[in-house]
Every structure is written in structure tokens, then in C-alpha cells.
Short mmCIF file of C-alpha atoms in Angstrom, two decimals:
data_model
loop_
_atom_site.label_atom_id
_atom_site.label_comp_id
_atom_site.label_asym_id
_atom_site.label_seq_id
_atom_site.Cartn_x
_atom_site.Cartn_y
_atom_site.Cartn_z
CA GLY A 21 79.93 -11.40 68.45
CA GLU A 22 82.58 -11.13 71.10
CA SER A 23 83.22 -7.68 72.42
CA VAL A 24 84.65 -5.61 75.18
CA GLY A 25 82.24 -2.98 76.40
CA LEU A 26 81.73 -0.48 79.17
CA HIS A 27 78.69 0.06 81.36
CA LEU A 28 78.87 3.87 81.64
CA PRO A 29 79.82 6.20 78.81
CA THR A 30 80.36 9.23 81.11
CA LEU A 31 81.35 9.42 84.75
CA SER A 32 81.44 12.67 86.73
CA VAL A 33 83.38 12.64 89.99
CA GLN A 34 84.16 15.29 92.56
CA GLU A 35 87.83 16.13 92.93
CA GLY A 36 89.31 14.09 95.76
CA ASP A 37 86.74 11.33 95.53
CA ASN A 38 87.46 7.84 94.27
CA SER A 39 86.45 6.84 90.73
CA ILE A 40 85.40 3.43 89.53
CA ILE A 41 85.26 2.65 85.82
CA ASN A 42 83.79 -0.66 84.74
CA CYS A 43 84.28 -2.92 81.76
CA ALA A 44 82.63 -6.15 80.65
CA TYR A 45 84.25 -8.67 78.36
CA SER A 46 82.78 -11.72 76.70
CA ASN A 47 85.74 -13.93 75.75
CA SER A 48 86.45 -16.19 78.70
CA ALA A 49 89.71 -17.30 77.06
CA SER A 50 91.22 -13.81 77.23
CA ASP A 51 94.31 -13.91 79.40
CA TYR A 52 95.52 -10.34 79.59
CA PHE A 53 93.81 -7.00 80.12
CA ILE A 54 95.00 -3.41 80.01
CA TRP A 55 93.55 -0.06 81.00
CA TYR A 56 94.42 2.97 78.90
CA LYS A 57 93.85 6.68 79.39
CA GLN A 58 93.37 8.92 76.37
CA GLU A 59 93.51 12.68 76.61
CA SER A 60 92.25 14.92 73.86
CA GLY A 61 94.58 15.00 70.87
CA LYS A 62 96.79 12.22 72.18
CA GLY A 63 97.16 8.50 71.78
CA PRO A 64 96.10 6.09 74.52
CA GLN A 65 98.47 5.96 77.47
CA PHE A 66 99.11 2.75 79.42
CA ILE A 67 97.82 2.87 83.01
CA ILE A 68 97.89 -0.65 84.40
CA ASP A 69 97.57 -4.24 83.27
CA ILE A 70 96.49 -7.53 84.78
CA ARG A 71 96.85 -11.14 83.77
CA SER A 72 94.06 -13.64 84.11
CA ASN A 73 95.81 -15.52 86.92
CA MET A 74 95.37 -12.47 89.16
CA ASP A 75 92.28 -10.88 90.74
CA LYS A 76 93.76 -7.55 91.72
CA ARG A 77 96.72 -5.38 90.90
CA GLN A 78 97.67 -2.02 92.36
CA GLY A 79 99.63 0.85 90.94
CA GLN A 80 100.11 4.41 92.00
CA ARG A 81 96.59 5.63 92.90
CA VAL A 82 95.08 3.02 90.60
CA THR A 83 93.81 -0.49 91.20
CA VAL A 84 92.50 -2.95 88.64
CA LEU A 85 90.13 -5.72 89.69
CA LEU A 86 89.37 -8.75 87.55
CA ASN A 87 86.36 -10.97 88.15
CA LYS A 88 86.63 -13.88 85.74
CA THR A 89 83.42 -15.47 86.98
CA VAL A 90 81.29 -12.65 85.62
CA LYS A 91 83.86 -11.47 83.07
CA HIS A 92 84.15 -8.03 84.57
CA LEU A 93 87.05 -5.63 84.88
CA SER A 94 87.20 -2.40 86.85
CA LEU A 95 89.61 0.47 87.29
CA GLN A 96 89.64 2.32 90.58
CA ILE A 97 91.31 5.71 90.83
CA ALA A 98 91.94 7.00 94.32
CA ALA A 99 91.68 10.69 95.19
CA THR A 100 90.70 11.70 91.67
CA GLN A 101 92.48 14.79 90.38
CA PRO A 102 91.66 17.21 87.54
CA GLY A 103 94.47 15.67 85.52
CA ASP A 104 92.57 12.38 85.56
CA SER A 105 89.93 13.84 83.26
CA ALA A 106 90.14 11.79 80.07
CA VAL A 107 88.56 8.85 78.25
CA TYR A 108 89.42 5.47 79.71
CA PHE A 109 89.51 2.26 77.68
CA CYS A 110 89.85 -1.33 78.70
CA ALA A 111 91.56 -3.63 76.23
CA GLU A 112 91.48 -7.39 76.04
CA ASN A 113 94.04 -9.65 74.41
CA ARG A 114 92.31 -11.73 71.73
CA GLY A 115 95.40 -13.06 70.04
CA THR A 116 95.74 -16.70 69.08
CA SER A 117 98.65 -19.08 68.83
CA GLY A 118 100.92 -16.95 70.98
CA THR A 119 100.14 -13.70 69.19
CA TYR A 120 98.63 -10.62 70.74
CA LYS A 121 95.68 -8.66 69.37
CA TYR A 122 94.14 -6.14 71.69
CA ILE A 123 90.44 -5.36 71.39
CA PHE A 124 89.26 -2.09 72.88
CA GLY A 125 85.93 -1.07 74.31
CA THR A 126 84.16 2.14 73.35
CA GLY A 127 85.48 4.05 76.36
CA THR A 128 84.24 5.93 79.42
CA ARG A 129 84.73 9.66 79.73
CA LEU A 130 85.78 10.69 83.23
CA LYS A 131 84.98 14.26 84.22
CA VAL A 132 86.50 15.58 87.42
CA LEU A 133 84.49 18.35 89.04
CA ALA A 134 86.29 21.02 91.05
CA ASP B 8 114.25 7.72 74.86
CA ALA B 9 111.76 8.57 72.13
CA GLY B 10 108.39 6.93 72.28
CA VAL B 11 106.31 5.96 69.28
CA THR B 12 106.39 8.62 66.60
CA GLN B 13 103.96 8.98 63.72
CA SER B 14 103.91 11.14 60.64
CA PRO B 15 102.23 13.15 59.39
CA THR B 16 100.07 14.43 62.25
CA HIS B 17 97.28 15.57 59.96
CA LEU B 18 96.37 14.74 56.39
CA ILE B 19 93.57 15.68 54.02
CA LYS B 20 92.86 13.49 51.00
CA THR B 21 90.17 13.18 48.36
CA ARG B 22 88.00 10.12 47.77
CA GLY B 23 89.73 7.58 45.57
CA GLN B 24 93.22 8.70 46.46
CA GLN B 25 95.85 6.64 48.24
CA VAL B 26 97.62 7.49 51.49
CA THR B 27 100.71 6.27 53.35
CA LEU B 28 101.14 6.77 57.08
CA ARG B 29 104.42 6.18 58.88
CA CYS B 30 105.41 4.96 62.31
CA SER B 31 108.64 4.57 64.25
CA PRO B 32 108.33 2.26 67.24
CA LYS B 33 109.60 2.87 70.73
CA SER B 34 113.24 1.93 71.21
CA GLY B 35 113.57 -1.77 72.00
CA HIS B 36 110.22 -2.70 70.50
CA ASP B 37 109.97 -5.07 67.56
CA THR B 38 106.23 -5.40 67.00
CA VAL B 39 104.01 -2.74 65.45
CA SER B 40 100.21 -2.67 65.47
CA TRP B 41 97.91 -0.26 63.66
CA TYR B 42 94.53 0.89 64.89
CA GLN B 43 91.76 3.04 63.45
CA GLN B 44 89.86 5.24 65.86
CA ALA B 45 86.68 6.92 64.70
CA LEU B 46 85.43 9.92 66.65
CA GLY B 47 83.90 8.87 69.95
CA GLN B 48 84.90 5.23 69.53
CA GLY B 49 87.57 2.93 70.82
CA PRO B 50 90.52 1.98 68.63
CA GLN B 51 89.77 -0.78 66.11
CA PHE B 52 92.55 -3.26 65.32
CA ILE B 53 93.74 -3.17 61.70
CA PHE B 54 96.80 -5.41 61.70
CA GLN B 55 100.07 -6.24 63.41
CA TYR B 56 103.59 -6.65 62.03
CA TYR B 57 106.46 -8.64 63.41
CA GLU B 58 109.67 -9.66 61.65
CA GLU B 59 108.47 -7.74 58.58
CA GLU B 60 105.40 -9.91 58.21
CA GLU B 61 101.72 -9.37 58.93
CA ARG B 62 100.99 -11.59 61.88
CA GLN B 63 97.41 -10.70 62.81
CA ARG B 64 94.66 -8.87 60.95
CA GLY B 65 91.37 -7.34 62.00
CA ASN B 66 88.20 -6.94 59.95
CA PHE B 67 89.51 -4.44 57.44
CA PRO B 68 89.36 -4.76 53.64
CA ASP B 69 92.38 -5.39 51.44
CA ARG B 70 92.51 -1.68 50.68
CA PHE B 71 94.39 -1.49 53.96
CA SER B 72 97.91 -2.83 53.70
CA GLY B 73 101.12 -2.39 55.56
CA HIS B 74 104.78 -2.97 55.71
CA GLN B 75 107.46 -3.32 58.34
CA PHE B 76 111.08 -2.50 57.64
CA PRO B 77 114.22 -4.13 59.05
CA ASN B 78 114.58 -1.27 61.55
CA TYR B 79 111.07 -2.16 62.84
CA SER B 80 109.46 1.01 61.51
CA SER B 81 106.20 0.54 59.68
CA GLU B 82 103.88 2.02 57.10
CA LEU B 83 100.13 1.82 56.70
CA ASN B 84 98.77 2.21 53.18
CA VAL B 85 95.14 2.80 52.32
CA ASN B 86 94.02 2.66 48.68
CA ALA B 87 90.86 3.98 47.05
CA LEU B 88 90.00 6.15 50.02
CA LEU B 89 86.37 6.40 51.13
CA LEU B 90 84.74 9.10 53.23
CA GLY B 91 84.37 6.51 55.97
CA ASP B 92 88.13 6.13 56.21
CA SER B 93 88.28 9.49 57.95
CA ALA B 94 89.62 8.73 61.41
CA LEU B 95 92.58 8.90 63.75
CA TYR B 96 95.11 6.23 62.81
CA LEU B 97 97.14 5.03 65.74
CA CYS B 98 100.37 3.11 65.67
CA ALA B 99 101.38 1.10 68.70
CA SER B 100 104.57 -0.79 69.40
CA SER B 101 105.44 -3.54 71.84
CA ARG B 102 108.05 -6.16 72.58
CA THR B 103 107.43 -9.70 71.47
CA GLY B 104 105.18 -11.43 73.91
CA ASN B 105 102.35 -10.34 76.10
CA SER B 106 103.41 -6.79 76.77
CA PRO B 107 101.44 -3.54 76.77
CA LEU B 108 101.08 -1.50 73.63
CA HIS B 109 102.72 1.92 73.57
CA PHE B 110 100.84 4.31 71.32
CA GLY B 111 101.85 7.27 69.25
CA ASN B 112 99.64 10.35 69.06
CA GLY B 113 98.21 9.27 65.75
CA THR B 114 97.64 10.67 62.28
CA ARG B 115 94.34 12.44 61.77
CA LEU B 116 93.13 11.54 58.25
CA THR B 117 90.29 13.48 56.67
CA VAL B 118 88.83 12.24 53.39
CA THR B 119 86.74 14.76 51.47
#
């Protein structure tokens, strides 16, 4: 079946280094993607989004890249900080007929090493 | 400006019982979605409400039902609880259209 998944369940990064979290999706018709950060005991928090008519979008310290050819999404975090430690999810819009249903992957845990 | 609020934060129920979870959306948002998140997993879509009607539904049995009120707040009801219903239930709100979901901190449901 169609799914959104992640290549790496856990990523350990040295503080100050850049982090790259990857996500694969299988529905080529998906037109909108979001990255979320979830800290322990909290709900997912919006980080950045990208529409399918874009290849790259930058935010503060974060960049999302979309490769529609291979159906791959990545989140890059520059100068990773201890506060970036969390589980990161990509979400794909699978809605039909103008509706919006977001499907989440299983997540990648980011550990920032001091 | 309050974000998405959910109540209660924690709940313990027995198999076979029924439960109602509540959600108030972020100010300005008119669409509410509910997700179930099992431990170590990503959120799974249950359903979405807009204009007091269920607009989209995921692969959840009819034991899961919901409601949206005129003030856009929403309830999730689960009947005949099973042990496997133990999870974090997340409510998310958004504006009509392709806009990001804003999540509450969830209700942790434990079924014994």
C-alpha cells in the first residue's frame, strides 16, 4: 500500500554539525509535504512545509528539499543544537477532491551529542 | 492566542467502556482532525471534521466516532474499548485549504 516512510530510525549528530533527515513517499500525486518535530510529552510541532511545485524551501536553520523524481523528501538542520533533539516526522497530503488528509511516517529520532 | 487545547490529558479506562475526548481548535481554525499515535509510531489519521461534518476518514472501525460543534470544537468518542486502543490521541486544527496542521499535546488513553 501507499506509505510515507523514513530511511533511518535514529540519527546521532554532534552539536554544531548539520543534520539531514530523510523521508520517502510513494504517492506521486501528493502535492504538499510538512515536517514536524515532536518532543517527549508534546504534540507534533510544525517546522516547515513545501508544495510539489517547489524543489527547495528554507526557514530559520532548516531547509526542506523535495525530489519528485525519486519521491524523496529531506530536512536539513544547520548547526544542530541540543534543543533540536526530538523525533521528526514527515507528513504527506493524501486528501482527495480538495480535502486534506495528512499521512505521517514512523519518525526519526534525532540525538544531539554534546 | 491559545493554540489547540485537549482534555483530559490522561485517562484510564477498562475494556468495554466508552470514552469521550475533547478538543478546542486554534483561534481562526475551522477544521479539526484526529490522530491516534501508538508508542514509537507516527500519528495515524482517524478522521477530519469541517462544518460539523465528517469530511475524511482513515482506516478506523465504526467504534470511533466524532462530532464538531458550531464553535469548531470537537469530540472523539470511542466505544467498546479494546486494549489496543491505548495510545496518545492527538487533535489538530487547520484553516480550510492546504494549510499545516497545528497539534495539541494529546490525551494519553490507557485501557486496562
